[in-house]
PDB file of C-alpha atoms in Angstrom:
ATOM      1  CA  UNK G   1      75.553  -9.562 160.566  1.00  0.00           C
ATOM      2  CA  UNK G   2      73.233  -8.905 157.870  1.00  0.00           C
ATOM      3  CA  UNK G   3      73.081 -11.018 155.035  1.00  0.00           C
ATOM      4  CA  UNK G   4      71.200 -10.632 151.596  1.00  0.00           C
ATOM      5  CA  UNK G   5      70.422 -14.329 149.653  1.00  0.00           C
ATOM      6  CA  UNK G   6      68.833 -15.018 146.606  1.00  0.00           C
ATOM      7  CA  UNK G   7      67.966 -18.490 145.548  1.00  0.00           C
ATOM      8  CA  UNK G   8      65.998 -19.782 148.419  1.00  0.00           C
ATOM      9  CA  UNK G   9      65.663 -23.990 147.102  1.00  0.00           C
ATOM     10  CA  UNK G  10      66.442 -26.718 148.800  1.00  0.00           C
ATOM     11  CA  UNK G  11      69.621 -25.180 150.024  1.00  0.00           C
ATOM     12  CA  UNK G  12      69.323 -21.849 150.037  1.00  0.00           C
ATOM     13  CA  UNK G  13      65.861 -22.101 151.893  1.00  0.00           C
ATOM     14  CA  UNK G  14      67.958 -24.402 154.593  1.00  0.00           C
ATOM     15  CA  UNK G  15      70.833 -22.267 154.700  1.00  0.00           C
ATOM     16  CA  UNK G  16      69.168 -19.070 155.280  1.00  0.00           C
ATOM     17  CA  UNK G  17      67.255 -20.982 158.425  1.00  0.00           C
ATOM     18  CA  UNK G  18      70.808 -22.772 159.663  1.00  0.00           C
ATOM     19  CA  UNK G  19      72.152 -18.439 159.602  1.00  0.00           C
ATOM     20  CA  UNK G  20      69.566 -16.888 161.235  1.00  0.00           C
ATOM     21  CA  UNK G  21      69.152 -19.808 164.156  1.00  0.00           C
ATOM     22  CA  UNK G  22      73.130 -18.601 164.201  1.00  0.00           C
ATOM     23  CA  UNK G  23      71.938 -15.241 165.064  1.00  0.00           C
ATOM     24  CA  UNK G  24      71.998 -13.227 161.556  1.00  0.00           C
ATOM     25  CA  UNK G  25      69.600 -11.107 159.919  1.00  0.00           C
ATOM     26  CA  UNK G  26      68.787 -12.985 156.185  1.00  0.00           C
ATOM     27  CA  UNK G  27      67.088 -10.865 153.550  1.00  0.00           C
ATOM     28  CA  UNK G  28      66.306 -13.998 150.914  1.00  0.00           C
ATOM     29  CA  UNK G  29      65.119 -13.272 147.601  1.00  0.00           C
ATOM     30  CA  UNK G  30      64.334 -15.331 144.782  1.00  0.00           C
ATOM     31  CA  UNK G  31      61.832 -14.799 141.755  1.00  0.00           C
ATOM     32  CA  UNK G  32      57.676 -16.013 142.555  1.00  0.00           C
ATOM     33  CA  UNK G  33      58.475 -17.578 145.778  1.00  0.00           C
ATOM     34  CA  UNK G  34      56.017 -16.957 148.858  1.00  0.00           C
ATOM     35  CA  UNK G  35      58.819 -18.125 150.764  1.00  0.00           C
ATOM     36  CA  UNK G  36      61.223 -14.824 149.796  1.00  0.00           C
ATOM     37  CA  UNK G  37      61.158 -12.077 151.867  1.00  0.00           C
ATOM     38  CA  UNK G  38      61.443  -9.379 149.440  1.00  0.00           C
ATOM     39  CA  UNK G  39      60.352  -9.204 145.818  1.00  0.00           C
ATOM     40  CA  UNK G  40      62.644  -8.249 143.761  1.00  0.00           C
ATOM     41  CA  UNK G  41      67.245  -8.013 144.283  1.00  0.00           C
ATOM     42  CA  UNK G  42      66.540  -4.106 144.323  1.00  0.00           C
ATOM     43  CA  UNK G  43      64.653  -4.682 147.311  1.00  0.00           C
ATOM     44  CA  UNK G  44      66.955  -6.583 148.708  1.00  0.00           C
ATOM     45  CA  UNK G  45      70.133  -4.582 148.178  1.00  0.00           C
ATOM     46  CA  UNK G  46      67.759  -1.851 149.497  1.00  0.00           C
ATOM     47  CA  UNK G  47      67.037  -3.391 152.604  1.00  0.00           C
ATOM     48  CA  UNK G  48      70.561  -3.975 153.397  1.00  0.00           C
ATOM     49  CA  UNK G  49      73.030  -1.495 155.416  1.00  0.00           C
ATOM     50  CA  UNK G  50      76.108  -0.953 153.745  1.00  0.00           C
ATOM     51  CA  UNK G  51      78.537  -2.348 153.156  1.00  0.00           C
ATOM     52  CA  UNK G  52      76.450  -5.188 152.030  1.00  0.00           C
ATOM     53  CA  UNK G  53      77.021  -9.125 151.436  1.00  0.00           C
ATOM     54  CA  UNK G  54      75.015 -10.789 149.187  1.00  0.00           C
ATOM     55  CA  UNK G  55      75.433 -14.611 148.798  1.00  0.00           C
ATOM     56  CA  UNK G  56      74.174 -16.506 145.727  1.00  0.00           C
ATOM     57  CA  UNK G  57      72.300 -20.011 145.456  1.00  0.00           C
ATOM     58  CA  UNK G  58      71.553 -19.990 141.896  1.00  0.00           C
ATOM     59  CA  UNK G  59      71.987 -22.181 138.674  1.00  0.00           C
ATOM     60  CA  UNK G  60      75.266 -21.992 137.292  1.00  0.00           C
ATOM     61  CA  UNK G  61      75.959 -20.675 133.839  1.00  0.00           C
ATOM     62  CA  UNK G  62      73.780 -17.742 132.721  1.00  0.00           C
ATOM     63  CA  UNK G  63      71.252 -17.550 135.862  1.00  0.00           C
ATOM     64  CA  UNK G  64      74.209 -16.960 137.849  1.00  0.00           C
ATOM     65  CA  UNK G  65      75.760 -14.225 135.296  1.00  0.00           C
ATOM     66  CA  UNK G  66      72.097 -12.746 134.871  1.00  0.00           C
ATOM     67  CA  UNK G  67      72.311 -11.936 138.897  1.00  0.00           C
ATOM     68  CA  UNK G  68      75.735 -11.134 138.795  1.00  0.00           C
ATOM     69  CA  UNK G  69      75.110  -8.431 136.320  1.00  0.00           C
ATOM     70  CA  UNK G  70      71.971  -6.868 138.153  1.00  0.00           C
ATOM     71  CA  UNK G  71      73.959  -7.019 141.531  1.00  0.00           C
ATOM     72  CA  UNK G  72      77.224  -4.861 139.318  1.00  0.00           C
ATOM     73  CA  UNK G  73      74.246  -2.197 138.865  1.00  0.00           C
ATOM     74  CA  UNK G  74      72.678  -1.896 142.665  1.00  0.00           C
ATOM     75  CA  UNK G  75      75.741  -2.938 144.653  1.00  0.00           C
ATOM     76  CA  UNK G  76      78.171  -0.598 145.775  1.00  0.00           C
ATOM     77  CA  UNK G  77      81.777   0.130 146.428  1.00  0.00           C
ATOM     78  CA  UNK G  78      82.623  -1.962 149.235  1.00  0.00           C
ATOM     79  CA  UNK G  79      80.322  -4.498 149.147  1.00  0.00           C
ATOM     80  CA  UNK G  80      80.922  -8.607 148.611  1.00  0.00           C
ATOM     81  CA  UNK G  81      79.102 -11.344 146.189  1.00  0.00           C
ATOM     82  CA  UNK G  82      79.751 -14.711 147.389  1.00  0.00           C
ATOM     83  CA  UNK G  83      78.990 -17.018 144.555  1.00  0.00           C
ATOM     84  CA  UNK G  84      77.859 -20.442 146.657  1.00  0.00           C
ATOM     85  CA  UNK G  85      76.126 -22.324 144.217  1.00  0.00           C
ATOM     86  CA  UNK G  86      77.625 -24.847 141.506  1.00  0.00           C
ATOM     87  CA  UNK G  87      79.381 -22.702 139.015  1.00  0.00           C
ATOM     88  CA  UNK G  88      82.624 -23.416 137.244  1.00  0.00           C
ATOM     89  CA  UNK G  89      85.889 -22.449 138.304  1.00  0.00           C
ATOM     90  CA  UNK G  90      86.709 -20.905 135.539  1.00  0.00           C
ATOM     91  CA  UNK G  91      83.127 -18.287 135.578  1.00  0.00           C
ATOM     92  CA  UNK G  92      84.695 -17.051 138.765  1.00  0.00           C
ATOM     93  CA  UNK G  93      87.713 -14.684 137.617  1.00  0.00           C
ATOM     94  CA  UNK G  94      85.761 -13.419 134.780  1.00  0.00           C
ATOM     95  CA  UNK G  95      82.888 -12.326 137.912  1.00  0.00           C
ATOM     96  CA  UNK G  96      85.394 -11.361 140.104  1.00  0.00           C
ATOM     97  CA  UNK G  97      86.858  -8.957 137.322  1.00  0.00           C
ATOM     98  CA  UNK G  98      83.375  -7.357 136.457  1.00  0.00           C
ATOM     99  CA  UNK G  99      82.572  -6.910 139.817  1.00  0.00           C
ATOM    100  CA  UNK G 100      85.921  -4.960 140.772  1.00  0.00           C
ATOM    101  CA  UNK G 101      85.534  -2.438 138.129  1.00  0.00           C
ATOM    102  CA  UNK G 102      82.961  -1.097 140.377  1.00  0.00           C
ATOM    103  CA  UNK G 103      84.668  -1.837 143.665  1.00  0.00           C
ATOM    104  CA  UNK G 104      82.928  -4.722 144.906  1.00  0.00           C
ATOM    105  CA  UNK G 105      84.697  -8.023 146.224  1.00  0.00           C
ATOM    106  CA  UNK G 106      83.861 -11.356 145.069  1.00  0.00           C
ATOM    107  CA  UNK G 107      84.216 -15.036 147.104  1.00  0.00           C
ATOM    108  CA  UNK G 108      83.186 -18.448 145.490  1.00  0.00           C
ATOM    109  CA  UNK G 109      82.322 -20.916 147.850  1.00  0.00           C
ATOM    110  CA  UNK G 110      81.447 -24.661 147.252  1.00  0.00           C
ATOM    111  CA  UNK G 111      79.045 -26.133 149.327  1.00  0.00           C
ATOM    112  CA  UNK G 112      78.400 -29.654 150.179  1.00  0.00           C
ATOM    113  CA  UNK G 113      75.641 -30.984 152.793  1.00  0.00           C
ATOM    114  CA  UNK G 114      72.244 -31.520 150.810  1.00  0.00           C
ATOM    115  CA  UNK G 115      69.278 -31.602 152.532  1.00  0.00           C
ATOM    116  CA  UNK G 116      70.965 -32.701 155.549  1.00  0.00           C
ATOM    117  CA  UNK G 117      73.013 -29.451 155.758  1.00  0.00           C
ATOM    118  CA  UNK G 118      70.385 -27.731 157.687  1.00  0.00           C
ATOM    119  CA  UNK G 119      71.443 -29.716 161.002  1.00  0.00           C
ATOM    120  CA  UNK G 120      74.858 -30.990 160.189  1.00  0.00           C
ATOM    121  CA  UNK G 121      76.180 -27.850 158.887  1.00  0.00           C
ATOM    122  CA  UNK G 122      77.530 -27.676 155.108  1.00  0.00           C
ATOM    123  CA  UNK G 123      80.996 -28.387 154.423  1.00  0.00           C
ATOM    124  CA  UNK G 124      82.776 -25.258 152.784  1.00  0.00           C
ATOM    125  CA  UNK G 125      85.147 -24.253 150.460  1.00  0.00           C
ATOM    126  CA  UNK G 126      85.914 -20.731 149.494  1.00  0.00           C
ATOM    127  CA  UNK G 127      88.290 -18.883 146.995  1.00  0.00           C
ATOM    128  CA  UNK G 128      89.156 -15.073 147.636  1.00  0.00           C
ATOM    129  CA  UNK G 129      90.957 -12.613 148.762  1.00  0.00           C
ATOM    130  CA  UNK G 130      91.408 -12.691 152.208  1.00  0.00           C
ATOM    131  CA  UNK G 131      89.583  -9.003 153.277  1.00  0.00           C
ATOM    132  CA  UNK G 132      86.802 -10.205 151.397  1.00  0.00           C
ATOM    133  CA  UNK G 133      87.033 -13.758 153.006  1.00  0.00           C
ATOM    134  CA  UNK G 134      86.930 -11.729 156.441  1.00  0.00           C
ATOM    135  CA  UNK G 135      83.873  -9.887 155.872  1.00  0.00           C
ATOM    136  CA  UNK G 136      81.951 -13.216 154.693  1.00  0.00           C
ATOM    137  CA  UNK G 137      83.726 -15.065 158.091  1.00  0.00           C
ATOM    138  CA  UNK G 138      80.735 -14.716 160.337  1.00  0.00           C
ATOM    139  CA  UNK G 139      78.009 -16.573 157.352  1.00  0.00           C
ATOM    140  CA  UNK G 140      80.998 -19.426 156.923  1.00  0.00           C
ATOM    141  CA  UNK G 141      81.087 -19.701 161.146  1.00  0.00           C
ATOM    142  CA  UNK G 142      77.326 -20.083 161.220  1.00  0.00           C
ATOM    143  CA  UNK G 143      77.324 -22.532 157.933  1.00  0.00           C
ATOM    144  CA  UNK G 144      79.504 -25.234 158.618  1.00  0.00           C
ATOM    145  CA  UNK G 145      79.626 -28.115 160.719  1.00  0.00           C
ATOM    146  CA  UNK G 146      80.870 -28.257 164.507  1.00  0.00           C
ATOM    147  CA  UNK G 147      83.999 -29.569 165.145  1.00  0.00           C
ATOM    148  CA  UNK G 148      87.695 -28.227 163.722  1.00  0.00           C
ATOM    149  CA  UNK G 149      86.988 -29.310 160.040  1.00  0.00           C
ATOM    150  CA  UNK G 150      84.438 -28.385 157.640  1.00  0.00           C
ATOM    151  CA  UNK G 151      85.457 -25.499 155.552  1.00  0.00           C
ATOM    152  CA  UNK G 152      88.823 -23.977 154.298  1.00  0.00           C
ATOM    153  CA  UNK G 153      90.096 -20.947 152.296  1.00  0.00           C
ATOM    154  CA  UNK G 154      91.280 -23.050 149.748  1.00  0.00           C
ATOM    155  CA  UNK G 155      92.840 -20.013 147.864  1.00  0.00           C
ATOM    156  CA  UNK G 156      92.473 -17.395 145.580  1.00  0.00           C
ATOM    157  CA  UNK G 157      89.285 -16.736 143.294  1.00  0.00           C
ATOM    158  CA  UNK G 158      88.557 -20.187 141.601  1.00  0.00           C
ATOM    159  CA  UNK G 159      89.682 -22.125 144.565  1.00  0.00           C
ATOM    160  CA  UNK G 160      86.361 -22.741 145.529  1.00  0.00           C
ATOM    161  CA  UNK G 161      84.974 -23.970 142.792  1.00  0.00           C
ATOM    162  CA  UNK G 162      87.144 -25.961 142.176  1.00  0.00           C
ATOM    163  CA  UNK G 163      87.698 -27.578 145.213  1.00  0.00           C
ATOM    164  CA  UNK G 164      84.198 -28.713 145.347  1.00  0.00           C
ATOM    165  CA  UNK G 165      84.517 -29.758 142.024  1.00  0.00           C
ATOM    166  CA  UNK G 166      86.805 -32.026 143.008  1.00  0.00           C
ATOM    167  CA  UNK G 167      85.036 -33.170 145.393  1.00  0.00           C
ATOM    168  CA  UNK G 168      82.334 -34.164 143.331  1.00  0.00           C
ATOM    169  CA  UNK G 169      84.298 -36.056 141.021  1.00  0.00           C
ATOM    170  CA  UNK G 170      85.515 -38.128 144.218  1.00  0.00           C
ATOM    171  CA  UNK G 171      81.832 -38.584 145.028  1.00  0.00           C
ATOM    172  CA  UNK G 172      81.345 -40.118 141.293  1.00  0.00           C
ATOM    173  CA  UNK G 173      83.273 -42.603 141.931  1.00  0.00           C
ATOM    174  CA  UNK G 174      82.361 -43.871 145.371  1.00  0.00           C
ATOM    175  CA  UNK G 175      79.151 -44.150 144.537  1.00  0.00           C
ATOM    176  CA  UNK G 176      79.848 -46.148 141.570  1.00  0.00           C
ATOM    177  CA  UNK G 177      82.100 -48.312 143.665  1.00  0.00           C
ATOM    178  CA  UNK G 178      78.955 -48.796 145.738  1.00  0.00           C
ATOM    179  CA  UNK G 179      76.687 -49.144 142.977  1.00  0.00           C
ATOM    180  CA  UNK G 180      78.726 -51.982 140.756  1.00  0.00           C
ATOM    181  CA  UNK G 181      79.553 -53.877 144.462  1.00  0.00           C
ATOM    182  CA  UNK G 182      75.499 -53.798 145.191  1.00  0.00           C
ATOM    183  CA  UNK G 183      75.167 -54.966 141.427  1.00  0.00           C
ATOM    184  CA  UNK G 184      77.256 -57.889 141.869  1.00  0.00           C
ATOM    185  CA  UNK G 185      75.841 -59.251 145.042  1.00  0.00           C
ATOM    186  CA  UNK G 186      72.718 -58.874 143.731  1.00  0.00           C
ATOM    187  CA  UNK G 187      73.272 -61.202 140.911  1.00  0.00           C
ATOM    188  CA  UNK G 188      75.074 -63.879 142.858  1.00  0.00           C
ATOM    189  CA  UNK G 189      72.822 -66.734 144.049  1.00  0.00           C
ATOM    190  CA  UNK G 190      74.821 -67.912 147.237  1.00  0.00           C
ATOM    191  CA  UNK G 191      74.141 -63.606 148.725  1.00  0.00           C
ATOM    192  CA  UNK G 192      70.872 -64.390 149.462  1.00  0.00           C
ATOM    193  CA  UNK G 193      70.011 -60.622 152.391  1.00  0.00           C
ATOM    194  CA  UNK G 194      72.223 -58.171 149.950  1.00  0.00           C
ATOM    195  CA  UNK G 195      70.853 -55.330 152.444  1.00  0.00           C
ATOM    196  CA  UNK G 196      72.164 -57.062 155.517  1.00  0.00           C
ATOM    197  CA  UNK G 197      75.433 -57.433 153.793  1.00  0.00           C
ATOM    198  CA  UNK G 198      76.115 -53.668 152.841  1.00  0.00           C
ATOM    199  CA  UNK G 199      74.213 -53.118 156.666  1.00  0.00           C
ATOM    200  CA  UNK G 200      77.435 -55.281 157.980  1.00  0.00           C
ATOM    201  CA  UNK G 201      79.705 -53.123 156.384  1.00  0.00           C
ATOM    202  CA  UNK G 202      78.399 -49.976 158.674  1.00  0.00           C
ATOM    203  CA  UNK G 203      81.020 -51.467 161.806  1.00  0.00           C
ATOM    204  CA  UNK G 204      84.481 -52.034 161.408  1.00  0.00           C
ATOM    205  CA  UNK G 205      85.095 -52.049 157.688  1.00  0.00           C
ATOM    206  CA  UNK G 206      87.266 -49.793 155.651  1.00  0.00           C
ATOM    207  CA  UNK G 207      84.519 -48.945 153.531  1.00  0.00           C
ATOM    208  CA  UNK G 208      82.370 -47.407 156.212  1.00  0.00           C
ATOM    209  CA  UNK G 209      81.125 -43.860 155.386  1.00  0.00           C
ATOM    210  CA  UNK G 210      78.633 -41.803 155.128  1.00  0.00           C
ATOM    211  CA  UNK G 211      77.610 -42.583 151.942  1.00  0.00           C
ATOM    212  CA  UNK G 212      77.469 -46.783 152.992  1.00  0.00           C
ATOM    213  CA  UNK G 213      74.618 -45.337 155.903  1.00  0.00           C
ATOM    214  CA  UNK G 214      73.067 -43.887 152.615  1.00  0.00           C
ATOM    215  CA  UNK G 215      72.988 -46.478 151.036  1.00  0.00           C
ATOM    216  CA  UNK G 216      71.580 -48.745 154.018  1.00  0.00           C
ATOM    217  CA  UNK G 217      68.826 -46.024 154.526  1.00  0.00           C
ATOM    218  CA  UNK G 218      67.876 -46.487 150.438  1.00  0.00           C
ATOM    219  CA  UNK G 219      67.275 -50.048 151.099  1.00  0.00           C
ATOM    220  CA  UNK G 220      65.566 -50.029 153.599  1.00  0.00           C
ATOM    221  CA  UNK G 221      63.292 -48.204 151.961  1.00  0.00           C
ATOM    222  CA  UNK G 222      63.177 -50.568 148.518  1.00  0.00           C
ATOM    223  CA  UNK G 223      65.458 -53.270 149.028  1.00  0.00           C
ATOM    224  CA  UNK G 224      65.982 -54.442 145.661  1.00  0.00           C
ATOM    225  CA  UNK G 225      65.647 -50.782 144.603  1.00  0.00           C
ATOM    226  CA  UNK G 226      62.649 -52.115 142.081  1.00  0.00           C
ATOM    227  CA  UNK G 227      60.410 -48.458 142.491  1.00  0.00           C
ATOM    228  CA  UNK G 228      63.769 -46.843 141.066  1.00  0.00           C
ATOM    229  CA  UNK G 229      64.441 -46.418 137.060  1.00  0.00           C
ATOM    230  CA  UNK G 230      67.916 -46.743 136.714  1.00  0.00           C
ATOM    231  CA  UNK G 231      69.019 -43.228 135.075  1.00  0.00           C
ATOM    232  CA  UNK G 232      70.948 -40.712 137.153  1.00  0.00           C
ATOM    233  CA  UNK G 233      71.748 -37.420 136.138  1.00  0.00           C
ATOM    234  CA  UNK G 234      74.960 -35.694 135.757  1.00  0.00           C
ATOM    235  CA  UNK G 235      75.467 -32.395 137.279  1.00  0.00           C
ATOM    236  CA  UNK G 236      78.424 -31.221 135.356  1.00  0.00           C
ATOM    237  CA  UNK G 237      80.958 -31.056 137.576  1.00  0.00           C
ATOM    238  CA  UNK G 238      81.851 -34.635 136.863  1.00  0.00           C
ATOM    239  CA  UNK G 239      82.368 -33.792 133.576  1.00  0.00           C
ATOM    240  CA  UNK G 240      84.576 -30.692 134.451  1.00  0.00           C
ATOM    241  CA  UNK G 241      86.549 -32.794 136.424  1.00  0.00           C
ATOM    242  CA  UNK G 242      87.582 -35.069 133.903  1.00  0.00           C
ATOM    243  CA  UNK G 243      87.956 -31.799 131.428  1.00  0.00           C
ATOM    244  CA  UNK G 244      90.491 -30.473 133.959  1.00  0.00           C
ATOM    245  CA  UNK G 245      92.680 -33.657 134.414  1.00  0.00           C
ATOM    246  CA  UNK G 246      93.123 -33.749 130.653  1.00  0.00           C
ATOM    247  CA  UNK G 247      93.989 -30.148 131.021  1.00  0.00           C
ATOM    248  CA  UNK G 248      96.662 -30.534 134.196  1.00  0.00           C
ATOM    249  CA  UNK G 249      97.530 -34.122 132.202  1.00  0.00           C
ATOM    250  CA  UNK G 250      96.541 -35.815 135.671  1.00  0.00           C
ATOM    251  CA  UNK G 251      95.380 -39.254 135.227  1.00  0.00           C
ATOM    252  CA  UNK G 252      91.516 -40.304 136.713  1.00  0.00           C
ATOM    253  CA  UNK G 253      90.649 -43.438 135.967  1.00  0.00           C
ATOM    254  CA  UNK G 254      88.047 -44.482 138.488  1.00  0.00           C
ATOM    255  CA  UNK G 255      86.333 -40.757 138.083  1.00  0.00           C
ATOM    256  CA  UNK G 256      86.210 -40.992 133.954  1.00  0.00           C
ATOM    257  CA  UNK G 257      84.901 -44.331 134.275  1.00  0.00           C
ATOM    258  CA  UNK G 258      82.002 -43.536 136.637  1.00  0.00           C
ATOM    259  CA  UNK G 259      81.159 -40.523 134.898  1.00  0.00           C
ATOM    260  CA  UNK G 260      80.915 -42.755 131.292  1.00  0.00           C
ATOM    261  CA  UNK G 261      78.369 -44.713 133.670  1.00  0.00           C
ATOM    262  CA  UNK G 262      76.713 -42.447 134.011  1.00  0.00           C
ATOM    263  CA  UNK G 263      76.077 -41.801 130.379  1.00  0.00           C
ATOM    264  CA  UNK G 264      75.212 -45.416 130.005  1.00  0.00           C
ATOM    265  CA  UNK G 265      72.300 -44.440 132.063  1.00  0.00           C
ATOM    266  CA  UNK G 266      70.800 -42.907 129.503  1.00  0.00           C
ATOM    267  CA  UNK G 267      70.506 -45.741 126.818  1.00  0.00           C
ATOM    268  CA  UNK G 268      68.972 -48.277 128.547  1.00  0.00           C
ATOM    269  CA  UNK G 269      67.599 -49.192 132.501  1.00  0.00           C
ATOM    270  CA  UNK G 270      70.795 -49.923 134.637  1.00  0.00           C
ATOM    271  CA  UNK G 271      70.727 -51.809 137.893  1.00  0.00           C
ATOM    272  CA  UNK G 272      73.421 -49.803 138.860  1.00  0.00           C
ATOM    273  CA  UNK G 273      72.258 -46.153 138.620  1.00  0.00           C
ATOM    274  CA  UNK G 274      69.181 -47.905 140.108  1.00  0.00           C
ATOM    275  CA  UNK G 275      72.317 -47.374 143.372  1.00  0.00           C
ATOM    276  CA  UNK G 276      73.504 -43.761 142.246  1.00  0.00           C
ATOM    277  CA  UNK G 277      69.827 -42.283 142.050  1.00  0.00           C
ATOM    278  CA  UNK G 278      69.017 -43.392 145.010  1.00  0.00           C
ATOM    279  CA  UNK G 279      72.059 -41.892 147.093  1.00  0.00           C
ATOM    280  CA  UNK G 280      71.488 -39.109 145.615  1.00  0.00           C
ATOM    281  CA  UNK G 281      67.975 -38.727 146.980  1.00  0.00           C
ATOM    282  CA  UNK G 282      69.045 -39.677 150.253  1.00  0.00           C
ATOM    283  CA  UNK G 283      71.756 -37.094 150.477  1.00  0.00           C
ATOM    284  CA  UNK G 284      70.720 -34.051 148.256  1.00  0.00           C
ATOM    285  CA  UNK G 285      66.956 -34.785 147.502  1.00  0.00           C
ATOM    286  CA  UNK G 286      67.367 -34.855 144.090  1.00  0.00           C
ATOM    287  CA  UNK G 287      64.997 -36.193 141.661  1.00  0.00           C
ATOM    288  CA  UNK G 288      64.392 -39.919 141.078  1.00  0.00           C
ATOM    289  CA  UNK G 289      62.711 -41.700 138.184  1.00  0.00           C
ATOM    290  CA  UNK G 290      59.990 -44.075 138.966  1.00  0.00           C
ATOM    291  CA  UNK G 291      60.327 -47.488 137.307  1.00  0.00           C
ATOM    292  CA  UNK G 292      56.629 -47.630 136.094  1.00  0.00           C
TER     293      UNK G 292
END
């Protein structure tokens, strides 16, 4: 299958290695990148037999509508966007809408698996009609992770999006979990190897995960986490999360209250986002602060 990508970052750039090892033909573009294989979307769309699919990795918000609207003009009847980076749910009918005037199909897809997609396979989530969902099968087969999990057709446009959205609020809050435990062992003088103690948790616990190995792996590295300046970003879709419990009247608690520590980030250094930066470097590669 051929694919066309633009956005070729950390994920894209992984993801269009993980689809060709899987066999496809990826024609990545994105804007003054020696890494992009074409230089401009025309030249992508061009290089493409029809009917085309053409996946996006871009910011959310008006990068993604930008491309969207470029893509209305050089696409054609037949053809299928697949929105895969971080936009909001509610961006996707209003795409999917512009897109069919002209007779092209439209997927949203969340995607989870940082850096560490590239080998483990990204965990997927898509929202669509299901003849478009069919003609995007073969990317989804090559994407995700081995095994009988890893990605669902969650349902109709939107789905996607929000699914991972969810999913994100979940991951709020078990890092803060992780964070205020690390906090408090930290500050109690009879813990004396707080590493070793989060390392015992890797075998036979409840709490084992993932994101405890992540954690593990970040102190190992700095095991008081002193390098780290304790700010961490939010992404957004913690704060949609909350929006759209208010809006469903669904109570979240633990995900509210990790994404208002977040905020508290941003007024002073906190010991605990010292924790949420640095799992979020370990699993996505994004940007830390250095303490100095």
């Amino acid at each position: 299958m051929e694919l066309g990508l633009v956005g070729l970052g950390k994920m894209g750039g992984n993801m269009r290695e993980r689809i060709r090892r899987a066999g496809h033909t990826v024609v990545g573009y994105a804007p003054d990148t020696e890494a992009a294989d074409v230089h401009s979307l025309r030249e992508m769309v061009d290089a493409l037999a029809a009917p085309r699919v053409v996946w996006l990795m871009v910011p959310a918000g008006e990068v993604t509508q930008s491309v969207v609207n470029e893509l209305a003009e050089a696409l054609s009847p037949g053809d299928v966007v697949v929105d895969g980076g971080n936009s909001r749910w509610t961006d996707d009918a209003r795409h999917a809408k512009e897109l069919a005037a002209r007779g092209i199909g439209f997927v949203d897809c969340g995607v989870s698996g940082g850096v560490w997609g590239l080998e483990n396979g990204y965990a997927l989530m898509y929202g669509g009609d299901a003849e478009h969902v069919a003609r995007v099968q073969p990317i989804f087969d090559a994407l995700r992770p081995a095994g009988e999990f890893g990605a669902v057709h969650a349902g109709r446009v939107g789905a996607g999006h929000f699914a991972k959205m969810v999913h994100n609020g979940i991951e709020y809050a078990m890092m803060q979990a992780f964070a205020e435990g690390w906090e408090l062992l930290e500050a109690a003088e009879e813990v004396t190897d707080v590493r070793e103690v989060f390392r015992s948790w890797q075998e036979g616990t409840v709490i084992r995960s993932w994101l405890l190995d992540l954690a593990v792996r970040a102190l190992d590295d700095d095991e008081h986490l002193a390098a780290l300046r304790g700010y961490a970003a939010d992404s957004g879709e913690g704060r949609w999360t909350v929006e759209a419990a208010i809006d469903h009247a669904v109570p979240l608690p633990a995900i509210t209250a990790s994404l208002f520590a977040r905020f508290s980030s941003r007024q002073e250094d906190s010991p605990q986002m010292k924790m949420v930066a640095a799992l979020r470097n370990q699993f996505g590669g994004h940007a830390v602060e250095s303490s100095k």
